[in-house]
Amino acid sequence: MDKVRERLVALPRRRKRLIQVTTDIVLVWAALWLAFIVRLGIDDMYNPFRVHVWLFVCAPVVAIPLFIRFGMYRAVMRYFGNDALIAIIKAVSLSSLILAVVVYWYSNHEAVVPRSIIFNYWWLSLVIIGGLRLCMRQYFMGDWFTAAQHVPFTSRDNGLTKVAIYGAGVAGNQLVAALRMGKVMRPVAFIDDDASIADRSISGLHVYKPKHIQEMIDVTGAQEILLALPSSTRARRREILNLLEGFPLHIRSVPNFTDLASGRVKVEDIQEVDIADLLGRDAVPAQPDLLQRCIKGKVVMVTGAGGSIGSELCRQIFALGPTTLLLFDHSEFNLYSILSELEQRGCREAVKVRLLPMLGSVRHPHKLLDVMKTWQVDTVYHAAAYKHVPMVEHNIAEGVLNNVIGTLNTAQAALQSGVANFVLISTDKAVRPTNVMGSTKRLAELVLQALSHEIAPVLFGDKSNVSRVNKTRFTMVRFGNVLGSSGSVIPLFHSQIKSGGPLTVTHPKITRYFMTIPEAAQLVIQAGSMGQGGDVFVLDMGEPVKIVELAEKMIHLSGLSIRSDRNPQGDISIEFTGLRPGEKLYEELLIGDNVAATPHPMIMSANEDHLSWDVLKARLSELLTAVEGDDYARVRQLLRETVSGYTPDGEIVDWIYQQRRLEP
């Protein structure tokens, strides 16, 4: 049977259509002949073909052109669906109506055609022609039993992973059809909250209530649950995930509504559960005027354009209609990746934005100034920074040069070239930091705060001592961890689960704030439009999340169990490795309590202390001297004197510093 199926599928299209037309002619004759038999019976062996040969000639002559016109021979039998059935109903009904007119005009008294023949011919044609196509669809799909799994003696185990679909709506039914076609998984049941369809059958699958999931597992042997809820809120998805966490099932989902609507993914593109669903917080709708204020019709530059935050900023800025988007990054590969993505999107969506990839480092002030002056940049989003806490702790000089001096160079280049808006991407680790990364990011904030309070500052390192008119509005946006960023714990947990564990957590009590990258980038753009100069905006990150609880949920939703002293037979263990150098148990978003609301409910404005520009320049000069001399003890001292609340934890762990201490 498989070989016959493969040979039929491989036939040329013309031959397939010829077979279909020939078969339909035979089926039309069969329907017409049966119509007479149903009406007149077979007692007298009545032969309608001999008496009404003209009618048997007219029937296919009328029907086949209509079948062609309604596209019945354009439908691919393997993907035969509701549209094709509707086309059959229309074509058969119209052909029966025309045949009735022909009978009315041309029948004679010697061979009367009973009026009920046409009705019988109509419904028999629907059953025979439509029914054969449905049978052939099942035949070409290779599974005659998908719609009969609850019928006795028809169930079978084909070795495929058994999955239940949570959500019996449109997305759920499309997913079932895709899975049956792909033959990678076998759908065995629906789960749905709608009480009106509970215990009914949809697409041949029994619909269970959420409270009957264990019964569903016992009856069907389901091994996974696929969430087909693309348009549900995150809060609702979190409730469902909390419910499913108690069952030994691997939970995955179809993409969200936004990705489906944009065409980036399809319903059948199954993915792991989005960790954002576990947070359960729905994004607040953006305010279009704030999104477009600093971007639409302007020249925009993003530093660190190839990074996690920078690349998402580029994606959102690209859609907001700038005239030119400058992608500035020191990583050739990252720059190429985001450029290729945006170019493809521009061709696909017909977006006319000039994309300019710029290889360069924020450590080179002349390069920054050349770029901003040449292209007359209006808005700069400064996302370039080293953000990995232990990495910067071991490489103090690079952290200072990139995070502090890099921000200083970018800000001064913006001021010199007359950039109107400058937005710094900051971090919650800048609040009462215990590490070099956090202290350097807070120092970067202090640079912008000091510059914003100067009408005509003399720039750092300017030996000519010339004052520069400041026309730039400097703004800082501070937020916590973003899901899926480079260095994030989420991709690490995913890879550890795939490799069989263990999942490594630094401390049982460690907590972090989390936000999705698209939401963070969107709020950064809106916050940057609200500042008056020197503003520190803080994003509402929701409630902090315990990392160990996040690890437990990811294990459970992968259909696995936690190995512990109480459950030594579990699948994956969680190990605590201890806090890394500079790492805090808890992160904060505010240095003080002086915070004010803004027009956006998710954005707050923090009023915090700052240093004067002249004082800060002197500190920066001392800091650079200490870095150049590899005097990391002095670097730490200067950071403590400059950054409020900086309390380094432990000894200096810079690689160079440690090695020199070991030398005799």
XYZ file of C-alpha atoms in Angstrom:
664
model
C 0.000 0.000 0.000
C 2.825 2.399 0.810
C 4.472 1.812 -2.553
C 1.169 2.383 -4.400
C 0.646 5.607 -2.415
C 4.136 6.841 -3.242
C 3.689 6.069 -6.933
C 0.359 7.920 -7.054
C 1.825 10.951 -5.287
C 4.774 10.988 -7.712
C 2.565 11.037 -10.839
C 2.686 14.187 -13.041
C -0.051 16.727 -12.330
C -1.745 16.229 -15.725
C -2.022 12.494 -15.191
C -3.443 13.010 -11.707
C -6.095 15.364 -13.072
C -6.956 12.945 -15.884
C -7.473 10.176 -13.335
C -9.674 12.480 -11.229
C -11.805 13.580 -14.199
C -12.255 10.003 -15.422
C -13.190 8.849 -11.916
C -15.704 11.691 -11.524
C -17.401 10.796 -14.823
C -17.848 7.244 -13.547
C -19.079 8.561 -10.179
C -21.620 10.890 -11.855
C -22.998 7.957 -13.858
C -23.076 5.827 -10.699
C -24.941 8.536 -8.766
C -27.480 8.957 -11.598
C -28.011 5.210 -11.962
C -28.463 4.794 -8.191
C -30.907 7.719 -8.202
C -33.194 5.731 -10.531
C -32.750 2.566 -8.475
C -33.622 4.375 -5.229
C -36.737 5.856 -6.851
C -37.981 2.873 -8.915
C -36.457 -0.085 -7.090
C -34.693 -3.145 -8.533
C -37.595 -5.598 -8.540
C -38.090 -5.315 -12.279
C -34.358 -4.859 -12.961
C -35.099 -1.465 -14.435
C -32.243 -0.312 -16.690
C -32.265 3.505 -16.776
C -29.169 3.673 -18.975
C -31.037 2.021 -21.882
C -34.141 4.220 -21.564
C -32.488 7.550 -20.660
C -29.146 7.376 -22.454
C -29.392 11.080 -23.324
C -29.543 11.901 -19.594
C -26.397 9.885 -18.900
C -24.642 11.847 -21.650
C -25.821 15.215 -20.325
C -24.951 14.581 -16.647
C -21.107 14.539 -17.002
C -21.242 17.167 -19.767
C -22.930 19.505 -17.271
C -21.037 18.410 -14.143
C -17.364 18.182 -15.212
C -16.993 21.794 -16.503
C -18.542 23.021 -13.249
C -16.189 20.825 -11.227
C -13.280 22.377 -13.118
C -14.672 25.905 -12.652
C -15.026 25.443 -8.880
C -11.438 24.260 -8.569
C -12.114 20.666 -7.557
C -9.088 19.493 -9.546
C -6.761 22.131 -8.103
C -7.150 20.862 -4.527
C -4.268 18.680 -3.322
C -5.839 15.501 -1.995
C -3.433 15.220 0.991
C -4.475 18.686 2.186
C -8.152 18.333 1.396
C -10.098 20.556 3.819
C -13.324 22.424 4.493
C -12.888 24.828 1.573
C -12.679 21.926 -0.853
C -15.819 20.346 0.660
C -17.717 23.621 0.239
C -16.547 23.795 -3.384
C -17.898 20.253 -3.969
C -21.260 21.162 -2.446
C -21.536 24.255 -4.663
C -20.473 22.446 -7.822
C -22.723 19.411 -7.287
C -25.715 21.578 -6.321
C -25.374 23.812 -9.365
C -24.856 20.863 -11.716
C -27.980 19.168 -10.285
C -29.995 22.364 -10.779
C -28.867 22.681 -14.406
C -29.605 18.992 -14.996
C -33.108 19.546 -13.609
C -33.657 22.301 -16.187
C -32.404 19.977 -18.935
C -34.795 17.230 -17.777
C -37.690 19.695 -17.702
C -37.098 20.853 -21.279
C -36.134 17.606 -22.990
C -37.999 14.768 -21.278
C -40.706 13.080 -23.406
C -43.897 11.244 -22.577
C -42.505 7.861 -23.549
C -39.606 8.037 -21.113
C -40.681 10.230 -18.223
C -37.964 11.135 -15.698
C -39.448 11.223 -12.183
C -38.882 14.593 -10.433
C -37.369 12.951 -7.335
C -34.540 11.594 -9.497
C -32.808 14.998 -9.428
C -32.958 15.193 -5.622
C -31.639 11.640 -5.334
C -28.913 12.418 -7.852
C -27.901 15.517 -5.816
C -27.439 13.847 -2.452
C -25.930 10.670 -3.907
C -23.368 12.771 -5.822
C -22.429 14.599 -2.634
C -21.988 11.356 -0.733
C -20.079 9.519 -3.458
C -17.861 12.338 -4.800
C -17.213 14.012 -1.444
C -16.901 10.733 0.427
C -14.346 9.308 -1.997
C -12.198 12.423 -1.662
C -12.287 12.223 2.136
C -11.294 8.555 1.960
C -8.442 9.347 -0.402
C -7.237 12.104 1.925
C -6.983 9.608 4.772
C -5.288 7.143 2.445
C -2.626 9.645 1.319
C -2.085 10.774 4.912
C -1.303 7.166 5.675
C -3.488 6.902 8.768
C -6.991 5.468 8.557
C -7.479 5.488 12.314
C -6.795 9.101 13.381
C -10.476 9.902 13.616
C -11.468 6.598 15.184
C -9.200 6.166 18.179
C -12.095 5.535 20.561
C -13.781 3.018 18.291
C -13.289 -0.556 19.530
C -10.670 -2.647 17.748
C -9.278 0.372 15.847
C -6.701 1.738 18.277
C -3.060 1.077 17.531
C 0.357 2.191 18.724
C 2.447 3.554 15.863
C 5.417 4.444 18.067
C 4.890 8.211 17.866
C 4.990 10.440 20.936
C 1.453 10.805 22.289
C 0.473 14.413 22.912
C -2.579 16.163 24.307
C -3.538 19.601 23.000
C -4.530 22.231 25.582
C -6.999 24.400 23.691
C -9.590 23.019 21.302
C -9.985 26.239 19.329
C -8.816 27.130 15.833
C -5.117 26.952 16.740
C -5.620 23.590 18.443
C -7.377 22.071 15.440
C -4.755 23.437 13.045
C -2.078 21.938 15.253
C -3.812 18.528 15.220
C -3.976 18.603 11.412
C -0.299 19.598 11.175
C 0.808 16.869 13.589
C -1.164 14.206 11.738
C 0.359 15.330 8.473
C 3.895 15.483 9.838
C 3.734 12.098 11.587
C 6.191 13.198 14.274
C 3.687 13.199 17.132
C 0.313 11.567 17.626
C -2.450 13.779 19.078
C -4.605 11.747 21.459
C -6.823 14.244 23.305
C -7.923 17.838 23.781
C -8.009 19.717 27.090
C -10.179 22.821 27.225
C -11.665 25.153 29.836
C -14.924 25.546 27.915
C -17.499 23.429 29.772
C -19.829 23.409 26.746
C -17.470 21.183 24.733
C -16.246 18.959 27.587
C -16.648 15.201 26.993
C -17.358 15.823 23.321
C -15.269 14.839 20.316
C -13.444 17.369 18.097
C -11.340 16.257 15.112
C -11.780 12.716 16.393
C -10.238 13.560 19.795
C -11.987 13.438 23.147
C -12.160 16.775 24.989
C -11.264 16.650 28.685
C -11.769 19.247 31.398
C -8.588 20.516 33.126
C -9.624 18.771 36.341
C -9.642 15.434 34.484
C -6.044 15.578 33.227
C -4.977 12.548 35.263
C -7.863 10.558 33.798
C -6.774 11.690 30.330
C -3.221 10.482 31.004
C -4.492 7.096 32.242
C -6.797 6.602 29.240
C -4.618 7.917 26.407
C -1.094 7.461 27.725
C -0.231 11.060 26.789
C 3.456 11.927 27.236
C 3.385 15.627 26.396
C 0.981 18.555 26.456
C 1.113 21.194 23.743
C -0.379 24.585 24.598
C -2.425 25.848 21.656
C -3.302 29.193 23.260
C -1.590 31.768 21.038
C -3.855 34.676 21.991
C -4.257 34.061 25.730
C -2.764 36.448 28.258
C 0.432 35.641 30.127
C -1.483 35.690 33.400
C -3.812 32.967 32.091
C -0.907 30.943 30.708
C 0.801 31.135 34.080
C -2.311 29.709 35.765
C -2.370 26.843 33.284
C 1.350 26.133 33.725
C 0.942 26.087 37.503
C -1.852 23.528 37.053
C 0.183 21.353 34.672
C 3.334 21.473 36.764
C 1.984 18.746 39.027
C 1.796 16.162 36.237
C 4.728 14.140 34.800
C 4.356 15.621 31.342
C 6.639 17.635 29.074
C 4.915 20.965 28.386
C 5.498 22.814 25.123
C 3.547 25.431 23.210
C 2.738 26.903 19.830
C 4.005 30.470 19.253
C 2.223 33.542 20.557
C -0.301 35.514 18.530
C 2.164 38.271 17.582
C 4.596 35.828 15.983
C 1.767 34.029 14.182
C 0.309 37.269 12.833
C 3.699 38.549 11.665
C 4.310 35.347 9.723
C 7.621 34.656 11.476
C 6.345 31.271 12.640
C 3.506 28.854 11.943
C 1.084 27.101 14.251
C 2.942 23.815 13.879
C 6.243 25.379 14.993
C 6.241 23.870 18.482
C 8.625 25.374 21.030
C 9.530 25.017 24.666
C 7.337 26.908 27.123
C 8.195 30.596 27.113
C 9.650 31.405 30.520
C 7.854 34.752 30.307
C 4.632 32.768 30.781
C 5.918 31.612 34.169
C 6.257 35.250 35.254
C 2.617 35.741 34.336
C 2.827 39.476 33.659
C 1.212 40.949 30.554
C 3.012 43.794 28.811
C 1.318 47.195 29.006
C 0.344 48.494 25.538
C 2.850 50.970 24.174
C 2.051 54.663 23.768
C 2.655 55.391 20.057
C 3.578 59.051 20.580
C 6.345 58.106 23.035
C 7.638 55.357 20.731
C 7.902 57.625 17.692
C 8.962 60.911 19.282
C 12.735 60.376 19.044
C 12.747 57.989 16.071
C 10.222 58.627 13.306
C 11.821 60.524 10.423
C 15.151 60.825 12.284
C 18.681 59.451 12.063
C 19.113 56.952 14.904
C 22.277 55.264 16.141
C 22.483 52.197 18.390
C 25.789 51.278 20.029
C 26.197 47.613 20.895
C 23.715 46.961 18.079
C 24.571 43.261 17.883
C 23.975 42.495 21.560
C 20.829 41.142 23.193
C 19.293 44.511 24.074
C 20.910 46.419 21.214
C 19.596 44.059 18.539
C 16.055 44.199 19.921
C 16.264 47.988 20.022
C 17.268 47.884 16.347
C 14.286 45.674 15.486
C 11.797 47.974 17.161
C 13.423 51.183 15.912
C 13.419 49.762 12.378
C 9.626 49.384 12.526
C 9.091 52.957 13.788
C 10.188 54.671 10.577
C 13.598 56.342 11.013
C 15.211 57.646 7.848
C 18.544 56.046 8.751
C 19.552 53.467 11.339
C 23.255 53.234 12.223
C 24.266 49.883 13.711
C 27.471 50.395 15.721
C 29.268 47.368 17.183
C 32.810 46.036 17.630
C 31.745 42.422 16.904
C 31.747 41.709 13.167
C 29.640 38.562 13.493
C 26.977 40.174 15.710
C 26.797 43.191 13.410
C 26.425 40.982 10.344
C 23.677 38.932 12.028
C 21.429 41.869 12.940
C 22.084 43.601 9.603
C 21.082 40.483 7.630
C 17.935 40.063 9.709
C 16.850 43.673 9.208
C 17.635 43.633 5.478
C 15.502 40.523 4.976
C 12.707 42.068 7.005
C 12.939 45.257 4.955
C 12.542 43.317 1.708
C 9.685 41.261 3.139
C 7.750 44.200 4.593
C 8.810 46.848 2.043
C 10.227 49.083 4.799
C 12.432 51.863 3.454
C 15.048 52.499 6.129
C 18.696 53.078 5.252
C 20.783 50.609 7.276
C 24.414 51.492 7.943
C 26.560 48.885 9.743
C 29.478 50.558 11.529
C 32.368 48.472 12.865
C 33.955 50.297 15.758
C 34.497 50.487 19.486
C 33.131 53.004 21.983
C 36.716 53.140 23.261
C 37.615 55.218 20.167
C 36.220 58.750 20.595
C 37.340 60.012 17.166
C 35.480 57.187 15.393
C 32.304 57.976 17.350
C 32.546 61.683 16.570
C 33.166 61.035 12.858
C 30.127 58.767 12.611
C 27.772 61.124 14.460
C 28.927 64.238 12.584
C 28.979 62.605 9.151
C 25.452 61.236 9.429
C 24.037 64.068 11.581
C 22.628 61.666 14.146
C 19.492 62.827 16.006
C 19.133 60.068 18.631
C 21.644 57.688 20.232
C 20.741 54.561 22.211
C 23.881 53.534 24.079
C 23.613 49.794 24.794
C 27.317 48.909 24.416
C 28.640 47.593 27.734
C 30.156 44.609 29.474
C 27.359 43.191 31.641
C 28.528 39.781 32.895
C 29.273 40.309 36.597
C 31.960 37.617 37.232
C 33.633 38.308 33.872
C 34.043 42.013 34.621
C 35.132 41.200 38.178
C 38.043 39.220 36.711
C 38.802 41.924 34.084
C 38.514 45.203 35.955
C 40.421 47.393 33.488
C 38.238 46.343 30.543
C 35.082 46.915 32.598
C 36.157 50.454 33.476
C 37.362 51.326 29.986
C 34.296 49.945 28.215
C 31.502 50.849 30.633
C 32.776 54.182 31.969
C 35.154 55.614 29.378
C 33.101 54.126 26.525
C 29.989 55.907 27.814
C 32.008 59.102 28.354
C 33.344 58.972 24.768
C 29.899 58.326 23.297
C 28.231 61.066 25.354
C 30.903 63.659 24.540
C 30.753 62.771 20.825
C 26.970 63.217 20.958
C 27.362 66.611 22.664
C 29.993 67.781 20.151
C 27.961 66.730 17.117
C 24.686 68.195 18.389
C 22.779 64.941 18.947
C 19.336 65.846 20.329
C 18.592 62.710 22.389
C 20.955 60.344 24.185
C 19.611 57.301 26.071
C 21.832 55.105 28.248
C 20.809 51.497 28.867
C 21.632 50.988 32.561
C 21.031 48.170 35.052
C 19.619 47.448 38.485
C 23.127 46.318 39.459
C 24.103 50.008 39.531
C 22.102 50.383 42.771
C 24.297 49.915 45.865
C 26.628 47.691 43.818
C 28.851 44.987 45.232
C 30.705 44.419 41.958
C 32.777 46.272 39.389
C 30.159 45.928 36.679
C 27.457 47.609 38.767
C 29.776 50.352 40.002
C 30.990 51.155 36.468
C 27.410 51.353 35.203
C 26.508 53.719 38.066
C 29.583 55.789 37.218
C 28.363 55.905 33.603
C 25.046 57.253 34.912
C 26.946 59.900 36.925
C 28.748 60.997 33.739
C 25.448 61.674 31.992
C 23.902 63.306 35.056
C 26.885 65.657 35.379
C 26.887 66.538 31.676
C 23.145 67.242 31.660
C 23.569 69.920 34.330
C 26.205 71.754 32.277
C 25.114 74.360 29.730
C 28.582 74.686 28.185
C 31.009 72.148 29.671
C 34.692 71.791 28.967
C 34.942 68.203 27.861
C 37.088 65.603 29.581
C 40.514 65.368 27.932
C 40.070 68.621 25.967
C 43.470 70.320 26.292
C 42.235 73.438 24.487
C 39.922 74.139 27.453
C 37.119 75.220 25.089
C 33.516 75.190 26.344
C 31.019 73.271 24.191
C 27.383 74.263 24.008
C 25.288 71.374 25.307
C 22.168 70.748 23.182
C 21.855 67.067 24.067
C 19.153 65.685 26.347
C 20.732 62.841 28.345
C 18.479 60.118 29.766
C 19.187 56.875 31.632
C 16.913 53.844 31.819
C 17.559 51.273 34.550
C 16.106 47.752 34.618
C 16.911 44.213 35.728
C 17.617 40.939 33.932
C 16.099 40.222 30.559
C 14.969 36.746 29.594
C 17.093 35.054 26.964
C 19.907 37.612 26.904
C 23.509 36.532 26.523
C 24.657 35.247 29.884
C 21.089 34.780 31.121
C 20.334 31.846 33.397
C 17.423 30.631 31.231
C 19.436 29.349 28.221
C 21.877 27.792 30.704
C 19.056 25.868 32.422
C 17.684 24.700 29.051
C 21.066 23.305 28.000
C 21.601 21.671 31.401
C 18.189 19.972 31.224
C 18.968 18.662 27.728
C 22.275 17.220 28.939
C 20.624 15.515 31.910
C 21.585 18.029 34.602
C 22.415 19.019 37.181
C 20.990 22.542 37.184
C 23.449 24.888 38.867
C 22.131 27.679 41.105
C 24.517 29.891 43.032
C 22.445 30.201 46.242
C 19.065 28.887 47.534
C 17.856 32.429 48.335
C 19.113 34.312 45.287
C 16.391 36.356 43.553
C 16.311 38.423 40.385
C 13.951 40.721 38.512
C 13.081 39.523 35.015
C 11.576 41.105 31.924
C 11.348 39.992 28.302
C 13.767 41.594 25.856
C 11.035 43.047 23.564
C 9.186 44.569 26.536
C 12.386 46.052 27.963
C 13.412 47.562 24.606
C 9.951 49.033 24.069
C 9.941 50.637 27.511
C 13.490 51.968 26.985
C 12.365 53.765 23.823
C 9.332 55.251 25.576
C 11.288 56.282 28.665
C 13.930 57.955 26.504
C 11.228 60.154 24.995
C 10.041 61.486 28.371
C 13.247 62.812 29.917
C 14.003 66.486 30.411
C 17.735 65.923 30.889
C 19.608 63.972 33.531
C 16.599 61.776 34.299
C 17.066 58.286 35.704
C 14.074 56.177 34.715
C 13.336 52.864 36.397
C 11.208 50.181 34.735
C 8.586 48.322 36.737
C 10.045 44.819 36.788
C 7.192 43.237 38.742
C 7.963 40.860 41.586
C 11.453 39.363 42.032
C 11.754 35.675 41.165
C 13.638 33.045 43.169
C 16.090 31.399 40.791
C 15.781 27.991 42.482
C 11.981 28.076 42.017
C 12.491 28.967 38.367
C 14.814 25.966 38.003
C 12.245 23.664 39.649
C 9.471 24.851 37.336
C 11.623 24.330 34.250
C 12.399 20.767 35.341
C 8.738 19.965 36.014
C 7.518 21.505 32.746
C 10.050 19.383 30.885
C 8.190 16.324 32.176
C 10.995 15.435 34.566
C 11.290 15.121 38.334
C 13.764 16.671 40.773
C 16.374 14.387 42.289
C 16.819 15.146 45.980
C 17.307 13.441 49.342
C 13.563 12.854 49.530
C 13.415 11.640 45.918
C 16.736 9.914 45.106
C 15.214 8.338 41.968
C 14.429 11.714 40.386
C 15.664 12.719 36.932
C 17.619 15.951 37.468
C 19.221 17.434 40.563
C 19.778 21.068 41.523
C 23.222 21.957 42.843
C 24.187 25.120 44.705
C 27.600 26.395 43.638
C 27.940 29.456 45.894
C 27.800 33.134 45.042
C 30.279 34.172 42.362
C 32.659 37.118 42.788
C 30.687 40.358 43.112
C 27.286 38.648 42.997
C 24.426 39.838 45.234
C 21.576 37.804 46.686
C 19.044 40.534 45.947
C 18.961 43.303 43.363
C 17.389 46.747 43.805
C 16.163 49.339 41.345
C 16.356 52.501 43.479
C 19.178 54.000 45.494
C 16.763 56.062 47.607
C 13.018 56.304 48.108
C 12.629 59.489 46.077
C 10.688 58.209 43.093
C 7.959 59.838 41.016
C 5.346 58.501 38.639
C 5.400 59.261 34.910
C 2.659 59.258 32.228
C 3.527 55.599 31.608
C 2.366 53.141 34.313
C 5.452 50.911 33.894
C 8.044 53.689 34.077
C 9.116 55.576 37.209
C 11.451 58.543 37.558
C 14.150 58.375 40.243
C 15.629 61.570 41.672
C 19.125 60.667 42.812
C 22.253 62.512 43.900
C 24.971 63.342 41.397
C 28.401 64.975 41.230
C 29.375 68.193 39.517
C 31.116 67.889 36.153
C 34.426 69.353 37.405
C 34.569 66.998 40.412
C 33.699 64.024 38.234
C 36.372 64.887 35.651
C 39.025 64.894 38.372
C 37.833 61.478 39.602
C 37.822 60.096 36.053
C 41.358 61.316 35.495
C 42.533 59.558 38.658
C 40.631 56.423 37.667
C 42.263 56.305 34.228
C 45.711 56.739 35.760
C 45.059 53.853 38.159
C 43.778 51.615 35.345
C 46.764 52.367 33.134
C 49.077 51.524 36.025
C 47.205 48.297 36.834
C 46.645 49.677 40.349
C 43.405 47.839 41.023
C 43.401 48.578 44.731
C 43.352 52.271 43.836
C 40.643 51.607 41.244
C 38.500 49.986 43.925
C 39.130 52.884 46.314
C 38.163 55.490 43.689
C 34.995 53.594 42.823
C 34.054 53.467 46.514
C 34.642 57.209 46.876
C 32.674 58.067 43.742
C 29.802 55.570 43.623
C 27.355 55.878 46.508
C 26.747 52.545 48.247
C 29.512 50.622 46.461
C 30.553 47.924 48.931
C 32.795 45.372 47.216
C 32.455 41.879 48.619
C 35.690 39.933 49.089
C 39.164 40.311 47.674
C 40.101 41.701 44.285
C 39.927 38.812 41.810
C 41.246 40.499 38.670
C 43.427 37.979 36.820
C 46.365 40.347 36.368
C 46.210 41.532 39.989
C 46.090 37.975 41.335
C 48.969 36.781 39.151
C 51.218 39.673 40.166
C 50.554 38.968 43.824
C 51.800 35.407 43.295
C 55.011 36.553 41.638
C 58.075 36.670 43.948
